[in-house]
């Protein structure tokens, strides 16, 4: 029952007019298109959802043009390498982000070579791919000299059937070339960066890029993604001009690409791109720059503080006003700041927890070191029980049944959350007993805790000692005590509720 249409320069003028008329009348449910959808003659009757695939190919102006079509549009952007501005929005909490880290089955990392242009190496790469029945991309990103490069390649590898593709070709001629390459009638495709996104040709598993130092980091990663799309081993060669040394920035980009060869490295590369180029403007068209003036981490903290401050001011200004104007930032969630600690109500008290438990994410449970570090970072940023339970369920879903050290780690985080709510300064083990360090307790506090906590608990000065119990029992009792302390603190407005009923 869903009517789907496509709009691009490959549609004839008559077909385009027909589709645009239906779109304006609301007879088309889903319209799939290129940048052609951004032109002024495209009118929507009722836009509700905008999905931007290969988001790095669209500028801020492009995306704002689509969002202006209606007051409220839900936006889902998909990309392996988000532009710095978009990634920064996600890191600061202004936008939500979800990552897919699991590659398709049998997919192998692309072997990557970076160096000066070498004709002998180029010929070897082409012949090796031809010998196994594969195809080759050769990227030369200058239309003016692409004819000269074709002549060089024909002399260098006369065995290969060669085709040329670039964006200035007539669309019908370009379509014929790409169809021939897809069908295996062309062995070597000499092209510009037009192949950067959208192509899925499993038989093409060798990529050669001329003057790779003139490309951006995310662009190089996208181009490398054109090969290695099957179970065959893929190779990527990024060549620089042998007569000119690349700039330090270009050399840094190429080194980053050579280091990041793991499957799903796009997020890491995008983070590096953000650090190198900066995040741009939060409000405005700039997609990179400025961040280097103060450093990435400080800039993130400053923005998070400013957003929270504005939200608190607006909340205070509108309190008690029945018909007040809405807050200036009603749709922005308070961003998390790992460097500063989570917002109030989470682990803001930063209690210390040191229990006699083996806690870790073992290497035989999550074998990828960088992924383990990411998981540790996510666990450290958990601010409430629902988030912790969701992360625990995710671990079991992604990696299988949790081993005991992981369950111990999750338990210790539950204790830390409970201690923060209860106003406990520290939870530790002394001489085989679990001890809770509290703010200074007067005699009334001590009496209250003595009679209201678990049987056998002992209170002295600013410490609460739990009775000696087997591990399974003291783990249960500890959470019970923290829950009672938190309830008491809540009833007393942040202090212990001092109503004591002692026997006799």
Short mmCIF file of C-alpha atoms in Angstrom, two decimals:
data_model
loop_
_atom_site.label_atom_id
_atom_site.label_comp_id
_atom_site.label_asym_id
_atom_site.label_seq_id
_atom_site.Cartn_x
_atom_site.Cartn_y
_atom_site.Cartn_z
CA UNK A 1 0.00 0.00 0.00
CA UNK A 2 3.05 2.33 0.08
CA UNK A 3 3.72 4.41 -3.03
CA UNK A 4 7.46 4.90 -3.60
CA UNK A 5 9.08 7.12 -6.24
CA UNK A 6 12.64 8.08 -7.16
CA UNK A 7 13.92 11.49 -8.29
CA UNK A 8 17.36 12.13 -9.78
CA UNK A 9 18.98 13.44 -12.94
CA UNK A 10 18.40 10.03 -14.53
CA UNK A 11 14.67 10.79 -14.72
CA UNK A 12 13.44 12.42 -17.92
CA UNK A 13 11.91 15.93 -17.59
CA UNK A 14 8.43 14.50 -18.19
CA UNK A 15 8.89 11.81 -15.52
CA UNK A 16 10.22 14.41 -13.07
CA UNK A 17 7.22 16.71 -13.63
CA UNK A 18 4.82 13.82 -13.06
CA UNK A 19 6.53 12.77 -9.82
CA UNK A 20 6.68 16.36 -8.52
CA UNK A 21 2.97 16.86 -9.17
CA UNK A 22 2.08 13.68 -7.28
CA UNK A 23 4.45 14.66 -4.44
CA UNK A 24 2.78 18.05 -4.01
CA UNK A 25 -0.65 16.40 -3.92
CA UNK A 26 0.39 13.84 -1.31
CA UNK A 27 0.02 10.84 -3.64
CA UNK A 28 3.61 9.73 -3.01
CA UNK A 29 4.34 8.21 0.41
CA UNK A 30 8.12 7.79 0.13
CA UNK A 31 10.34 9.77 -2.22
CA UNK A 32 13.93 8.57 -2.66
CA UNK A 33 16.28 11.01 -4.33
CA UNK A 34 19.65 12.65 -4.68
CA UNK A 35 20.37 16.36 -4.13
CA UNK A 36 17.62 16.85 -6.73
CA UNK A 37 15.18 16.81 -3.79
CA UNK A 38 16.70 20.09 -2.54
CA UNK A 39 15.71 22.17 -5.57
CA UNK A 40 13.04 24.85 -5.21
CA UNK A 41 10.50 23.16 -7.48
CA UNK A 42 10.14 20.23 -5.04
CA UNK A 43 7.10 20.74 -2.79
CA UNK A 44 5.85 18.32 -0.13
CA UNK A 45 2.30 18.17 1.16
CA UNK A 46 3.11 16.85 4.63
CA UNK A 47 6.70 15.88 5.46
CA UNK A 48 7.08 13.87 8.67
CA UNK A 49 10.38 11.99 8.39
CA UNK A 50 13.67 12.89 6.71
CA UNK A 51 16.25 10.10 6.29
CA UNK A 52 19.64 11.32 5.09
CA UNK A 53 21.80 8.44 3.86
CA UNK A 54 25.53 9.12 3.38
CA UNK A 55 25.09 12.22 5.52
CA UNK A 56 28.65 13.40 4.92
CA UNK A 57 27.66 14.25 1.33
CA UNK A 58 25.21 16.91 2.49
CA UNK A 59 26.04 20.34 3.87
CA UNK A 60 24.26 22.19 6.66
CA UNK A 61 22.41 24.35 4.12
CA UNK A 62 21.11 21.26 2.35
CA UNK A 63 19.72 19.72 5.53
CA UNK A 64 18.24 22.98 6.80
CA UNK A 65 16.47 23.44 3.45
CA UNK A 66 14.66 20.11 3.98
CA UNK A 67 13.81 20.86 7.62
CA UNK A 68 12.33 24.27 6.70
CA UNK A 69 9.66 22.52 4.63
CA UNK A 70 7.72 21.90 7.83
CA UNK A 71 7.83 23.08 11.44
CA UNK A 72 8.59 19.65 12.88
CA UNK A 73 10.44 16.94 10.97
CA UNK A 74 12.01 13.85 12.53
CA UNK A 75 15.53 13.39 11.15
CA UNK A 76 17.53 10.16 10.90
CA UNK A 77 21.03 10.50 9.45
CA UNK A 78 23.07 7.48 8.37
CA UNK A 79 26.80 7.56 7.74
CA UNK A 80 30.00 5.66 8.40
CA UNK A 81 31.88 8.94 8.93
CA UNK A 82 29.70 11.73 10.37
CA UNK A 83 30.88 15.27 9.68
CA UNK A 84 32.50 16.92 12.75
CA UNK A 85 29.48 19.12 13.48
CA UNK A 86 27.04 16.20 13.49
CA UNK A 87 29.32 13.98 15.56
CA UNK A 88 29.83 16.80 18.03
CA UNK A 89 26.05 17.21 18.41
CA UNK A 90 25.88 13.52 19.32
CA UNK A 91 28.78 13.66 21.78
CA UNK A 92 27.28 16.61 23.66
CA UNK A 93 23.83 15.04 23.88
CA UNK A 94 22.10 17.50 21.56
CA UNK A 95 21.36 14.59 19.23
CA UNK A 96 21.00 10.89 19.90
CA UNK A 97 23.51 8.49 18.35
CA UNK A 98 23.42 4.75 17.74
CA UNK A 99 26.38 2.79 16.39
CA UNK A 100 26.48 -0.53 14.53
CA UNK A 101 29.78 -2.23 15.32
CA UNK A 102 29.15 -5.75 14.07
CA UNK A 103 30.35 -6.30 10.47
CA UNK A 104 28.67 -8.69 8.03
CA UNK A 105 29.75 -12.32 8.29
CA UNK A 106 33.01 -13.30 6.53
CA UNK A 107 33.93 -9.65 5.93
CA UNK A 108 37.71 -9.03 6.13
CA UNK A 109 39.59 -5.79 6.90
CA UNK A 110 41.04 -4.02 3.85
CA UNK A 111 44.84 -4.26 3.66
CA UNK A 112 46.02 -0.66 3.23
CA UNK A 113 49.26 0.68 1.72
CA UNK A 114 50.33 4.34 1.88
CA UNK A 115 53.34 5.67 -0.02
CA UNK A 116 54.72 7.53 -3.04
CA UNK A 117 53.36 6.64 -6.50
CA UNK A 118 55.10 3.57 -7.91
CA UNK A 119 54.20 2.28 -11.39
CA UNK A 120 55.70 -1.14 -10.71
CA UNK A 121 53.51 -1.56 -7.62
CA UNK A 122 50.46 -0.34 -9.55
CA UNK A 123 51.01 -2.97 -12.26
CA UNK A 124 51.51 -5.72 -9.67
CA UNK A 125 48.26 -4.76 -7.92
CA UNK A 126 46.29 -4.74 -11.19
CA UNK A 127 47.69 -8.09 -12.39
CA UNK A 128 47.09 -9.79 -9.02
CA UNK A 129 43.42 -8.75 -9.09
CA UNK A 130 43.02 -9.83 -12.72
CA UNK A 131 44.58 -13.23 -11.95
CA UNK A 132 41.87 -13.98 -9.40
CA UNK A 133 39.10 -12.73 -11.68
CA UNK A 134 38.44 -9.49 -9.82
CA UNK A 135 38.05 -5.83 -10.78
CA UNK A 136 39.91 -2.64 -9.89
CA UNK A 137 38.98 0.95 -9.03
CA UNK A 138 41.60 3.55 -10.00
CA UNK A 139 40.71 6.96 -8.56
CA UNK A 140 42.17 10.00 -10.33
CA UNK A 141 40.23 13.02 -9.10
CA UNK A 142 41.01 15.45 -11.96
CA UNK A 143 38.72 15.40 -14.97
CA UNK A 144 41.10 17.64 -16.99
CA UNK A 145 43.92 15.08 -16.90
CA UNK A 146 41.92 11.84 -16.68
CA UNK A 147 42.55 11.20 -20.41
CA UNK A 148 46.33 11.31 -19.90
CA UNK A 149 46.02 8.91 -16.97
CA UNK A 150 44.01 6.55 -19.18
CA UNK A 151 46.84 6.46 -21.72
CA UNK A 152 49.35 5.70 -18.94
CA UNK A 153 47.25 2.84 -17.60
CA UNK A 154 46.70 1.37 -21.07
CA UNK A 155 50.50 1.24 -21.52
CA UNK A 156 51.06 -0.02 -17.99
CA UNK A 157 48.43 -2.79 -18.02
CA UNK A 158 47.32 -3.57 -21.60
CA UNK A 159 45.72 -6.81 -20.35
CA UNK A 160 42.97 -4.94 -18.53
CA UNK A 161 39.74 -3.82 -20.17
CA UNK A 162 39.53 -0.17 -19.13
CA UNK A 163 36.57 2.20 -18.67
CA UNK A 164 36.31 5.84 -17.55
CA UNK A 165 33.64 7.39 -15.29
CA UNK A 166 33.32 10.92 -13.93
CA UNK A 167 30.57 13.37 -13.02
CA UNK A 168 30.88 15.55 -16.13
CA UNK A 169 29.89 12.72 -18.45
CA UNK A 170 26.46 12.55 -20.03
CA UNK A 171 24.17 10.60 -17.69
CA UNK A 172 23.35 7.93 -20.28
CA UNK A 173 27.02 7.39 -21.12
CA UNK A 174 27.87 7.25 -17.40
CA UNK A 175 25.09 4.73 -16.77
CA UNK A 176 26.39 2.53 -19.62
CA UNK A 177 29.92 2.53 -18.20
CA UNK A 178 28.76 1.70 -14.68
CA UNK A 179 26.45 -1.05 -15.93
CA UNK A 180 29.33 -2.55 -17.91
CA UNK A 181 31.59 -2.46 -14.85
CA UNK A 182 28.90 -4.02 -12.66
CA UNK A 183 28.36 -6.78 -15.24
CA UNK A 184 32.12 -7.58 -15.34
CA UNK A 185 32.70 -6.26 -18.89
CA UNK A 186 35.25 -3.74 -17.58
CA UNK A 187 38.23 -4.86 -15.45
CA UNK A 188 39.71 -1.47 -14.52
CA UNK A 189 37.50 1.55 -13.84
CA UNK A 190 39.38 4.86 -14.02
CA UNK A 191 37.18 7.33 -12.15
CA UNK A 192 36.96 10.38 -9.94
CA UNK A 193 35.58 10.46 -6.40
CA UNK A 194 32.13 9.92 -7.93
CA UNK A 195 32.39 6.36 -6.60
CA UNK A 196 32.77 7.61 -3.02
CA UNK A 197 29.38 6.38 -1.82
CA UNK A 198 26.49 4.20 -2.87
CA UNK A 199 28.35 1.54 -4.87
CA UNK A 200 28.24 -2.12 -3.86
CA UNK A 201 30.27 -4.23 -6.31
CA UNK A 202 31.52 -7.33 -4.45
CA UNK A 203 33.82 -8.39 -7.32
CA UNK A 204 35.87 -5.16 -7.11
CA UNK A 205 38.50 -5.75 -4.42
CA UNK A 206 41.49 -3.61 -5.36
CA UNK A 207 41.49 0.17 -4.97
CA UNK A 208 44.24 2.51 -6.19
CA UNK A 209 44.01 6.21 -5.32
CA UNK A 210 46.28 8.74 -7.06
CA UNK A 211 47.23 11.87 -5.06
CA UNK A 212 45.50 10.58 -1.94
CA UNK A 213 46.96 13.52 0.01
CA UNK A 214 44.42 15.84 -1.68
CA UNK A 215 41.43 14.03 -0.16
CA UNK A 216 39.83 14.52 3.25
CA UNK A 217 40.10 11.85 5.94
CA UNK A 218 36.43 10.86 5.92
CA UNK A 219 36.43 10.95 2.11
CA UNK A 220 39.35 8.51 1.96
CA UNK A 221 37.59 6.16 4.36
CA UNK A 222 34.43 6.27 2.26
CA UNK A 223 36.40 5.54 -0.93
CA UNK A 224 38.15 2.61 0.75
CA UNK A 225 34.71 1.27 1.61
CA UNK A 226 34.07 0.56 -2.10
CA UNK A 227 36.25 -2.55 -1.87
CA UNK A 228 36.17 -5.46 0.57
CA UNK A 229 32.42 -5.94 0.24
CA UNK A 230 32.63 -9.73 -0.06
CA UNK A 231 34.52 -12.61 1.58
CA UNK A 232 37.60 -11.96 -0.63
CA UNK A 233 40.65 -10.14 0.74
CA UNK A 234 40.68 -6.53 -0.49
CA UNK A 235 43.62 -4.18 -1.04
CA UNK A 236 43.77 -0.37 -1.00
CA UNK A 237 46.73 1.68 -2.24
CA UNK A 238 46.88 5.37 -1.35
CA UNK A 239 49.63 7.06 -3.37
CA UNK A 240 51.10 10.54 -2.97
CA UNK A 241 53.00 12.58 -5.57
CA UNK A 242 56.54 11.19 -5.66
CA UNK A 243 57.94 14.63 -6.58
CA UNK A 244 56.27 16.59 -3.76
CA UNK A 245 56.11 15.88 -0.04
CA UNK A 246 52.57 15.94 1.37
CA UNK A 247 51.72 18.62 3.93
CA UNK A 248 51.88 17.66 7.63
CA UNK A 249 48.06 17.67 7.77
CA UNK A 250 47.80 15.38 4.73
CA UNK A 251 50.45 13.05 6.16
CA UNK A 252 48.50 12.88 9.44
CA UNK A 253 45.32 11.97 7.56
CA UNK A 254 47.04 9.17 5.64
CA UNK A 255 48.72 7.82 8.76
CA UNK A 256 45.36 7.73 10.56
CA UNK A 257 43.84 5.81 7.66
CA UNK A 258 46.72 3.32 7.60
CA UNK A 259 46.34 2.71 11.34
CA UNK A 260 42.53 2.40 11.33
CA UNK A 261 42.01 -0.73 9.24
CA UNK A 262 39.62 -2.61 11.53
CA UNK A 263 36.07 -3.20 10.37
CA UNK A 264 33.80 -0.47 11.69
CA UNK A 265 36.64 2.01 12.16
CA UNK A 266 34.53 4.83 10.73
CA UNK A 267 33.56 6.12 14.19
CA UNK A 268 37.19 6.30 15.32
CA UNK A 269 38.17 8.03 12.07
CA UNK A 270 35.33 10.52 12.46
CA UNK A 271 36.50 11.25 16.02
CA UNK A 272 40.02 11.86 14.73
CA UNK A 273 38.61 14.09 12.01
CA UNK A 274 36.74 16.06 14.67
CA UNK A 275 39.92 16.55 16.69
CA UNK A 276 41.88 17.62 13.61
CA UNK A 277 39.32 19.97 12.05
CA UNK A 278 37.18 21.14 14.94
CA UNK A 279 33.42 21.03 15.40
CA UNK A 280 32.28 24.22 13.65
CA UNK A 281 29.27 26.23 14.79
CA UNK A 282 26.37 24.88 16.84
CA UNK A 283 24.10 27.47 15.20
CA UNK A 284 25.35 28.40 11.75
CA UNK A 285 26.69 26.87 8.55
CA UNK A 286 30.27 26.10 9.57
CA UNK A 287 30.82 22.34 9.82
CA UNK A 288 34.39 22.42 11.14
CA UNK A 289 36.89 24.74 12.80
CA UNK A 290 37.24 26.84 16.00
CA UNK A 291 37.49 23.98 18.47
CA UNK A 292 41.30 23.92 18.38
CA UNK A 293 41.42 27.33 20.08
CA UNK A 294 40.45 25.84 23.44
CA UNK A 295 40.82 22.09 22.92
CA UNK A 296 38.18 19.45 22.35
CA UNK A 297 37.51 18.36 25.94
CA UNK A 298 37.32 21.89 27.37
CA UNK A 299 35.05 22.99 24.53
CA UNK A 300 32.73 20.06 25.22
CA UNK A 301 32.57 20.88 28.92
CA UNK A 302 31.88 24.57 28.28
CA UNK A 303 29.03 23.78 25.91
CA UNK A 304 27.49 21.28 28.33
CA UNK A 305 27.61 23.82 31.15
CA UNK A 306 26.03 26.51 28.98
CA UNK A 307 23.16 24.27 27.84
CA UNK A 308 22.36 23.14 31.38
CA UNK A 309 22.57 26.70 32.70
CA UNK A 310 20.13 27.94 30.06
CA UNK A 311 17.70 25.10 30.77
CA UNK A 312 17.79 25.80 34.54
CA UNK A 313 17.26 29.53 33.98
CA UNK A 314 14.29 28.89 31.72
CA UNK A 315 12.82 26.38 34.17
CA UNK A 316 13.14 28.87 37.04
CA UNK A 317 11.70 31.74 35.03
CA UNK A 318 8.59 29.79 34.04
CA UNK A 319 7.90 28.16 37.41
CA UNK A 320 4.45 29.10 38.69
CA UNK A 321 3.48 30.95 35.51
CA UNK A 322 0.38 29.36 34.05
CA UNK A 323 0.63 30.85 30.56
CA UNK A 324 4.38 31.42 30.36
CA UNK A 325 6.32 31.14 27.15
CA UNK A 326 8.05 27.76 26.58
CA UNK A 327 11.71 27.38 27.50
CA UNK A 328 14.22 28.46 24.90
CA UNK A 329 15.66 24.97 24.52
CA UNK A 330 12.68 22.65 25.10
CA UNK A 331 13.93 19.87 22.88
CA UNK A 332 17.55 19.67 24.07
CA UNK A 333 18.35 16.95 26.61
CA UNK A 334 20.84 17.94 29.26
CA UNK A 335 24.14 16.70 27.80
CA UNK A 336 26.27 14.27 29.74
CA UNK A 337 29.79 15.34 30.57
CA UNK A 338 32.02 12.39 31.43
CA UNK A 339 34.86 14.78 32.29
CA UNK A 340 32.75 16.67 34.84
CA UNK A 341 30.59 13.84 36.15
CA UNK A 342 26.95 13.20 35.32
CA UNK A 343 24.10 15.59 36.10
CA UNK A 344 22.74 15.97 39.61
CA UNK A 345 20.89 12.91 40.80
CA UNK A 346 23.28 10.39 39.28
CA UNK A 347 26.77 9.81 40.63
CA UNK A 348 27.29 13.47 41.44
CA UNK A 349 28.43 12.55 45.00
CA UNK A 350 31.17 10.33 43.54
CA UNK A 351 31.22 7.80 46.40
CA UNK A 352 34.19 5.45 46.53
CA UNK A 353 33.37 1.74 46.27
CA UNK A 354 36.04 -0.89 46.94
CA UNK A 355 34.57 -4.34 47.52
CA UNK A 356 36.35 -7.73 47.72
CA UNK A 357 35.09 -8.77 44.29
CA UNK A 358 36.85 -9.68 41.03
CA UNK A 359 35.58 -7.08 38.56
CA UNK A 360 36.52 -6.81 34.88
CA UNK A 361 35.43 -7.38 31.29
CA UNK A 362 37.56 -10.44 30.43
CA UNK A 363 39.37 -10.61 27.11
CA UNK A 364 37.76 -13.96 26.31
CA UNK A 365 34.33 -12.32 26.70
CA UNK A 366 35.04 -9.20 24.60
CA UNK A 367 38.20 -9.87 22.63
CA UNK A 368 38.58 -6.45 20.98
CA UNK A 369 40.63 -4.16 23.25
CA UNK A 370 39.25 -0.87 21.92
CA UNK A 371 35.69 -2.17 22.32
CA UNK A 372 36.39 -3.15 25.93
CA UNK A 373 37.65 0.37 26.60
CA UNK A 374 34.46 1.80 25.08
CA UNK A 375 32.36 -0.45 27.31
CA UNK A 376 34.30 0.61 30.41
CA UNK A 377 33.72 4.23 29.42
CA UNK A 378 29.99 3.66 28.96
CA UNK A 379 29.76 1.87 32.30
CA UNK A 380 31.56 4.73 34.02
CA UNK A 381 29.02 7.17 32.61
CA UNK A 382 25.90 5.29 33.79
CA UNK A 383 23.82 7.64 35.96
CA UNK A 384 20.76 5.60 36.99
CA UNK A 385 19.44 2.06 37.46
CA UNK A 386 17.39 1.83 34.20
CA UNK A 387 20.47 2.79 32.16
CA UNK A 388 22.55 0.20 34.01
CA UNK A 389 19.95 -2.53 33.45
CA UNK A 390 19.74 -1.64 29.76
CA UNK A 391 23.51 -1.87 29.43
CA UNK A 392 23.56 -5.20 31.28
CA UNK A 393 20.94 -6.57 28.87
CA UNK A 394 22.93 -5.25 25.91
CA UNK A 395 26.08 -7.04 27.10
CA UNK A 396 24.21 -10.34 27.32
CA UNK A 397 22.60 -9.80 23.91
CA UNK A 398 25.82 -8.86 22.10
CA UNK A 399 28.38 -11.11 23.78
CA UNK A 400 26.43 -13.94 25.39
CA UNK A 401 25.92 -14.93 29.05
CA UNK A 402 27.86 -12.58 31.34
CA UNK A 403 30.78 -14.15 33.26
CA UNK A 404 31.08 -13.58 36.99
CA UNK A 405 33.61 -10.68 36.80
CA UNK A 406 31.19 -8.74 34.57
CA UNK A 407 28.27 -9.41 36.93
CA UNK A 408 30.47 -8.27 39.82
CA UNK A 409 31.30 -5.09 37.92
CA UNK A 410 27.60 -4.39 37.33
CA UNK A 411 26.87 -5.10 41.01
CA UNK A 412 29.56 -2.66 42.14
CA UNK A 413 28.02 0.01 39.90
CA UNK A 414 24.60 -0.67 41.50
CA UNK A 415 26.23 -0.16 44.89
CA UNK A 416 27.77 3.11 43.72
CA UNK A 417 24.42 4.37 42.46
CA UNK A 418 22.76 3.38 45.75
CA UNK A 419 25.55 4.99 47.79
CA UNK A 420 25.17 8.24 45.87
CA UNK A 421 21.44 8.34 46.58
CA UNK A 422 22.01 7.49 50.26
CA UNK A 423 24.67 10.15 50.83
CA UNK A 424 27.31 7.52 51.62
CA UNK A 425 30.88 8.72 51.16
CA UNK A 426 32.53 5.32 50.68
CA UNK A 427 31.83 1.58 50.75
CA UNK A 428 34.77 -0.71 51.50
CA UNK A 429 35.85 -3.93 53.20
CA UNK A 430 37.76 -3.86 56.48
CA UNK A 431 38.81 -7.05 58.26
CA UNK A 432 36.25 -9.11 56.39
CA UNK A 433 33.35 -6.73 57.12
CA UNK A 434 31.60 -4.29 54.77
CA UNK A 435 31.86 -0.73 56.06
CA UNK A 436 29.91 2.35 54.97
CA UNK A 437 31.60 5.70 55.58
CA UNK A 438 29.04 8.42 56.35
CA UNK A 439 29.17 12.15 57.00
CA UNK A 440 29.65 12.90 60.71
CA UNK A 441 26.82 11.25 62.70
CA UNK A 442 25.56 12.65 65.99
CA UNK A 443 24.06 10.47 68.73
CA UNK A 444 20.51 10.69 67.37
CA UNK A 445 21.70 9.62 63.90
CA UNK A 446 23.61 6.71 65.41
CA UNK A 447 20.56 5.59 67.38
CA UNK A 448 18.34 5.82 64.33
CA UNK A 449 20.68 3.77 62.16
CA UNK A 450 21.27 1.21 64.92
CA UNK A 451 17.55 0.39 65.19
CA UNK A 452 16.46 0.87 61.58
CA UNK A 453 19.11 -0.97 59.58
CA UNK A 454 19.70 -4.67 59.07
CA UNK A 455 19.96 -6.85 62.16
CA UNK A 456 23.52 -7.11 63.45
CA UNK A 457 24.70 -3.83 61.91
CA UNK A 458 26.92 -1.68 64.16
CA UNK A 459 27.16 2.12 64.06
CA UNK A 460 30.09 4.05 65.49
CA UNK A 461 30.94 7.69 64.84
CA UNK A 462 30.76 8.08 61.05
CA UNK A 463 30.82 4.41 60.07
CA UNK A 464 28.22 1.68 59.68
CA UNK A 465 29.54 -1.89 59.96
CA UNK A 466 27.54 -4.70 58.42
CA UNK A 467 27.66 -8.15 60.08
CA UNK A 468 30.04 -10.80 58.78
CA UNK A 469 28.13 -12.85 56.22
CA UNK A 470 28.86 -15.08 53.20
CA UNK A 471 29.32 -13.17 49.94
CA UNK A 472 25.86 -13.86 48.51
CA UNK A 473 24.21 -12.66 51.74
CA UNK A 474 26.24 -9.50 52.34
CA UNK A 475 25.76 -8.49 48.69
CA UNK A 476 22.00 -8.65 49.21
CA UNK A 477 22.12 -6.94 52.62
CA UNK A 478 24.32 -4.13 51.34
CA UNK A 479 21.81 -3.14 48.66
CA UNK A 480 19.03 -3.38 51.28
CA UNK A 481 20.89 -1.06 53.68
CA UNK A 482 21.63 1.47 50.93
CA UNK A 483 17.95 1.48 49.93
CA UNK A 484 16.90 2.17 53.56
CA UNK A 485 19.46 4.95 53.89
CA UNK A 486 18.29 6.53 50.64
CA UNK A 487 14.64 6.36 51.75
CA UNK A 488 15.54 7.90 55.09
CA UNK A 489 17.51 10.66 53.40
CA UNK A 490 14.65 11.39 51.00
CA UNK A 491 12.13 11.57 53.85
CA UNK A 492 14.38 13.95 55.75
CA UNK A 493 14.97 16.33 52.84
CA UNK A 494 18.55 15.25 52.35
CA UNK A 495 19.25 14.49 56.05
CA UNK A 496 18.41 11.32 58.02
CA UNK A 497 14.76 11.21 59.15
CA UNK A 498 15.26 11.28 62.91
CA UNK A 499 12.12 9.58 64.18
CA UNK A 500 13.44 6.76 66.37
CA UNK A 501 11.29 4.04 67.96
CA UNK A 502 13.48 1.96 70.23
CA UNK A 503 12.25 -1.16 72.06
CA UNK A 504 11.17 -0.35 75.63
#
